[in-house]
Amino acid sequence: MGKPTGFLDYAREENPAIEPLVRIENFNEFHPPLDREHRQKQGARCMNCGVPFCQSCVQLAGMYSGCPLHNLIPEWNDMIYRGNWEHALARLCKTASFPEFTGRVCPGLCMAACTCGANGDPVTVKENELALIEYGYENHLIQPRIPEIRTDKKIAVVGSGPSGMATADLLNRRGHNVTVYERFDRVGGLMMYGIPNMKLEKQYIDRRVNLMKQEGVTFVTNADIGNTIPAQELLDSYDAVVLCCGASNPRDLNNPGRDANGIYFAVDFLRANTKSLLDSNLTDGKNISAKGKHV
Ligand code: SF4
Ligand code: SF4
């Protein structure tokens, strides 16, 4: 384990937050990372539990607890503490396709399950994960993993959100020839247009997509399967088709006043505003503005 008394010696310390009056001046992320020394202490807080509930992903009373990816959390916490970041990163990438996304926007089931949290504050697993992957990019340790052998199988993935991208990544690593179809103009699905920029800046999606392109994955945007491209065309052209379409149909409410002006579904609101931000820095007039309104 890291430091046997780490969880007693060091308090949980999260990434700081930029002051509200400063961060409202832009739409960027506002949690700058801790420095290496402080991150090391956060790694030291991990107790390397005999039963690491953080990485278990077990079903309890119909609900899941612990990391759905079975990330090797105690291992990389220990290596963060010891300063062996490169090895920690390798162990993280063993199970996680996109730590730069989960390290930013995962709900953090690991921390809800962390034993340290039973009688205090859980280990900062999610932020440790993010620190590791960004260390990897900064130090050019994240390089395209091009499969040595290609099969002759062609696979279409419909949808380029997190499930579509992860499916494409894993199939490509096994040597299959993967094409991902996305109905909108940018790759990323809900990560691109359903999560606001201040939680996940979009250059991080582009960074990963470029890496996947170098690894051999093909992305086709503005391709609405079933509309602009017939589904049969995919069935005829590929050995397998994987549907990763997500669930973007909103659940409506049948309440009095529902038909009033100015009521939007969340994803419509987020998509319009993120697209306008990315296309024109909100100058194209296509965003939904709540400026000056009671919300
Ligand atoms: S934050 Fe990372 S380690 Fe925690 S549950 Fe999500 S993917 Fe797993
Ligand atoms: S449950 Fe918490 S303290 Fe235990 S191994 Fe996992 S992260 Fe470390």
PDB file of N, CA and C and ligand atoms in Angstrom, residues 54-55 65-73 76 92 95-96 98-99 101-112 124-127 129-130, ligand 1:
ATOM      1  N   CYS A  54     -13.773   0.127  -4.210  1.00  0.00           N
ATOM      2  CA  CYS A  54     -13.682   1.166  -5.244  1.00  0.00           C
ATOM      3  C   CYS A  54     -13.685   0.590  -6.650  1.00  0.00           C
ATOM      4  N   GLN A  55     -13.043  -0.551  -6.862  1.00  0.00           N
ATOM      5  CA  GLN A  55     -12.895  -1.082  -8.230  1.00  0.00           C
ATOM      6  C   GLN A  55     -13.812  -2.271  -8.488  1.00  0.00           C
ATOM      7  N   SER A  65     -22.204  -0.581  -7.435  1.00  0.00           N
ATOM      8  CA  SER A  65     -21.290   0.134  -6.551  1.00  0.00           C
ATOM      9  C   SER A  65     -19.857  -0.136  -7.010  1.00  0.00           C
ATOM     10  N   GLY A  66     -19.051   0.891  -7.080  1.00  0.00           N
ATOM     11  CA  GLY A  66     -17.661   0.729  -7.501  1.00  0.00           C
ATOM     12  C   GLY A  66     -17.502   0.985  -8.990  1.00  0.00           C
ATOM     13  N   CYS A  67     -16.263   1.036  -9.437  1.00  0.00           N
ATOM     14  CA  CYS A  67     -15.945   1.459 -10.809  1.00  0.00           C
ATOM     15  C   CYS A  67     -16.450   0.462 -11.853  1.00  0.00           C
ATOM     16  N   PRO A  68     -17.280   0.919 -12.793  1.00  0.00           N
ATOM     17  CA  PRO A  68     -17.792   0.022 -13.840  1.00  0.00           C
ATOM     18  C   PRO A  68     -16.699  -0.504 -14.763  1.00  0.00           C
ATOM     19  N   LEU A  69     -15.548   0.157 -14.798  1.00  0.00           N
ATOM     20  CA  LEU A  69     -14.454  -0.308 -15.650  1.00  0.00           C
ATOM     21  C   LEU A  69     -13.510  -1.243 -14.909  1.00  0.00           C
ATOM     22  N   HIS A  70     -13.773  -1.478 -13.626  1.00  0.00           N
ATOM     23  CA  HIS A  70     -12.850  -2.259 -12.785  1.00  0.00           C
ATOM     24  C   HIS A  70     -11.441  -1.678 -12.856  1.00  0.00           C
ATOM     25  N   ASN A  71     -11.353  -0.361 -12.872  1.00  0.00           N
ATOM     26  CA  ASN A  71     -10.027   0.263 -12.887  1.00  0.00           C
ATOM     27  C   ASN A  71      -9.192  -0.222 -11.698  1.00  0.00           C
ATOM     28  N   LEU A  72      -7.897  -0.379 -11.914  1.00  0.00           N
ATOM     29  CA  LEU A  72      -7.006  -0.962 -10.899  1.00  0.00           C
ATOM     30  C   LEU A  72      -6.577   0.135  -9.916  1.00  0.00           C
ATOM     31  N   ILE A  73      -7.553   0.656  -9.216  1.00  0.00           N
ATOM     32  CA  ILE A  73      -7.389   1.896  -8.449  1.00  0.00           C
ATOM     33  C   ILE A  73      -6.318   1.818  -7.359  1.00  0.00           C
ATOM     34  N   TRP A  76      -2.769   2.049  -8.893  1.00  0.00           N
ATOM     35  CA  TRP A  76      -2.215   3.327  -9.371  1.00  0.00           C
ATOM     36  C   TRP A  76      -2.188   4.394  -8.296  1.00  0.00           C
ATOM     37  N   LEU A  92      -3.474   2.264 -15.506  1.00  0.00           N
ATOM     38  CA  LEU A  92      -4.770   2.928 -15.737  1.00  0.00           C
ATOM     39  C   LEU A  92      -5.273   2.610 -17.145  1.00  0.00           C
ATOM     40  N   THR A  95      -7.290  -0.727 -18.340  1.00  0.00           N
ATOM     41  CA  THR A  95      -8.737  -0.977 -18.226  1.00  0.00           C
ATOM     42  C   THR A  95      -9.579   0.182 -18.756  1.00  0.00           C
ATOM     43  N   ALA A  96      -9.015   1.372 -18.837  1.00  0.00           N
ATOM     44  CA  ALA A  96      -9.809   2.552 -19.198  1.00  0.00           C
ATOM     45  C   ALA A  96      -9.434   3.029 -20.589  1.00  0.00           C
ATOM     46  N   PHE A  98     -10.700   5.887 -21.984  1.00  0.00           N
ATOM     47  CA  PHE A  98     -10.676   7.358 -22.069  1.00  0.00           C
ATOM     48  C   PHE A  98     -10.640   8.000 -20.676  1.00  0.00           C
ATOM     49  N   PRO A  99      -9.544   7.849 -19.953  1.00  0.00           N
ATOM     50  CA  PRO A  99      -9.491   8.425 -18.601  1.00  0.00           C
ATOM     51  C   PRO A  99      -9.668   9.947 -18.596  1.00  0.00           C
ATOM     52  N   PHE A 101     -11.868  11.536 -20.149  1.00  0.00           N
ATOM     53  CA  PHE A 101     -13.305  11.821 -20.062  1.00  0.00           C
ATOM     54  C   PHE A 101     -13.841  11.416 -18.684  1.00  0.00           C
ATOM     55  N   THR A 102     -13.563  10.179 -18.290  1.00  0.00           N
ATOM     56  CA  THR A 102     -14.091   9.717 -16.990  1.00  0.00           C
ATOM     57  C   THR A 102     -13.483  10.532 -15.851  1.00  0.00           C
ATOM     58  N   GLY A 103     -12.221  10.934 -15.995  1.00  0.00           N
ATOM     59  CA  GLY A 103     -11.594  11.746 -14.945  1.00  0.00           C
ATOM     60  C   GLY A 103     -12.243  13.121 -14.814  1.00  0.00           C
ATOM     61  N   ARG A 104     -13.008  13.504 -15.831  1.00  0.00           N
ATOM     62  CA  ARG A 104     -13.697  14.800 -15.763  1.00  0.00           C
ATOM     63  C   ARG A 104     -15.183  14.656 -15.442  1.00  0.00           C
ATOM     64  N   VAL A 105     -15.860  13.714 -16.090  1.00  0.00           N
ATOM     65  CA  VAL A 105     -17.321  13.736 -15.987  1.00  0.00           C
ATOM     66  C   VAL A 105     -17.952  12.443 -15.472  1.00  0.00           C
ATOM     67  N   CYS A 106     -17.160  11.462 -15.058  1.00  0.00           N
ATOM     68  CA  CYS A 106     -17.757  10.261 -14.469  1.00  0.00           C
ATOM     69  C   CYS A 106     -18.388  10.646 -13.131  1.00  0.00           C
ATOM     70  N   PRO A 107     -19.527  10.043 -12.782  1.00  0.00           N
ATOM     71  CA  PRO A 107     -20.104  10.337 -11.466  1.00  0.00           C
ATOM     72  C   PRO A 107     -19.254   9.833 -10.303  1.00  0.00           C
ATOM     73  N   GLY A 108     -18.243   9.032 -10.580  1.00  0.00           N
ATOM     74  CA  GLY A 108     -17.314   8.651  -9.509  1.00  0.00           C
ATOM     75  C   GLY A 108     -17.871   7.602  -8.561  1.00  0.00           C
ATOM     76  N   LEU A 109     -18.355   6.500  -9.122  1.00  0.00           N
ATOM     77  CA  LEU A 109     -18.861   5.415  -8.264  1.00  0.00           C
ATOM     78  C   LEU A 109     -17.766   4.851  -7.365  1.00  0.00           C
ATOM     79  N   CYS A 110     -16.513   4.975  -7.836  1.00  0.00           N
ATOM     80  CA  CYS A 110     -15.366   4.522  -7.052  1.00  0.00           C
ATOM     81  C   CYS A 110     -15.318   5.220  -5.703  1.00  0.00           C
ATOM     82  N   MET A 111     -15.544   6.520  -5.725  1.00  0.00           N
ATOM     83  CA  MET A 111     -15.394   7.298  -4.485  1.00  0.00           C
ATOM     84  C   MET A 111     -16.579   7.067  -3.550  1.00  0.00           C
ATOM     85  N   ALA A 112     -17.767   6.837  -4.140  1.00  0.00           N
ATOM     86  CA  ALA A 112     -18.928   6.537  -3.299  1.00  0.00           C
ATOM     87  C   ALA A 112     -18.721   5.201  -2.582  1.00  0.00           C
ATOM     88  N   THR A 124      -9.403  10.742  -3.459  1.00  0.00           N
ATOM     89  CA  THR A 124      -9.747  11.519  -4.676  1.00  0.00           C
ATOM     90  C   THR A 124      -9.427  10.703  -5.936  1.00  0.00           C
ATOM     91  N   VAL A 125     -10.085   9.583  -6.077  1.00  0.00           N
ATOM     92  CA  VAL A 125      -9.752   8.644  -7.159  1.00  0.00           C
ATOM     93  C   VAL A 125      -9.913   9.300  -8.533  1.00  0.00           C
ATOM     94  N   LYS A 126     -11.047   9.975  -8.710  1.00  0.00           N
ATOM     95  CA  LYS A 126     -11.340  10.531 -10.029  1.00  0.00           C
ATOM     96  C   LYS A 126     -10.294  11.572 -10.443  1.00  0.00           C
ATOM     97  N   GLU A 127      -9.918  12.427  -9.515  1.00  0.00           N
ATOM     98  CA  GLU A 127      -8.927  13.454  -9.837  1.00  0.00           C
ATOM     99  C   GLU A 127      -7.541  12.837 -10.004  1.00  0.00           C
ATOM    100  N   GLU A 129      -7.067   9.956 -11.344  1.00  0.00           N
ATOM    101  CA  GLU A 129      -7.151   9.408 -12.704  1.00  0.00           C
ATOM    102  C   GLU A 129      -6.886  10.505 -13.742  1.00  0.00           C
ATOM    103  N   LEU A 130      -7.529  11.643 -13.549  1.00  0.00           N
ATOM    104  CA  LEU A 130      -7.357  12.749 -14.499  1.00  0.00           C
ATOM    105  C   LEU A 130      -5.912  13.239 -14.503  1.00  0.00           C
TER     106      LEU A 130
HETATM  107  S1  SF4 B   1     -13.989   8.147 -11.872  1.00  0.00           S
HETATM  108 FE1  SF4 B   1     -12.711   6.623 -12.950  1.00  0.00          FE
HETATM  109  S2  SF4 B   1     -12.212   5.112 -11.389  1.00  0.00           S
HETATM  110 FE2  SF4 B   1     -13.974   6.261 -10.632  1.00  0.00          FE
HETATM  111  S3  SF4 B   1     -15.796   5.099 -11.272  1.00  0.00           S
HETATM  112 FE3  SF4 B   1     -15.366   6.627 -12.844  1.00  0.00          FE
HETATM  113  S4  SF4 B   1     -14.087   5.569 -14.347  1.00  0.00           S
HETATM  114 FE4  SF4 B   1     -14.033   4.351 -12.470  1.00  0.00          FE
END
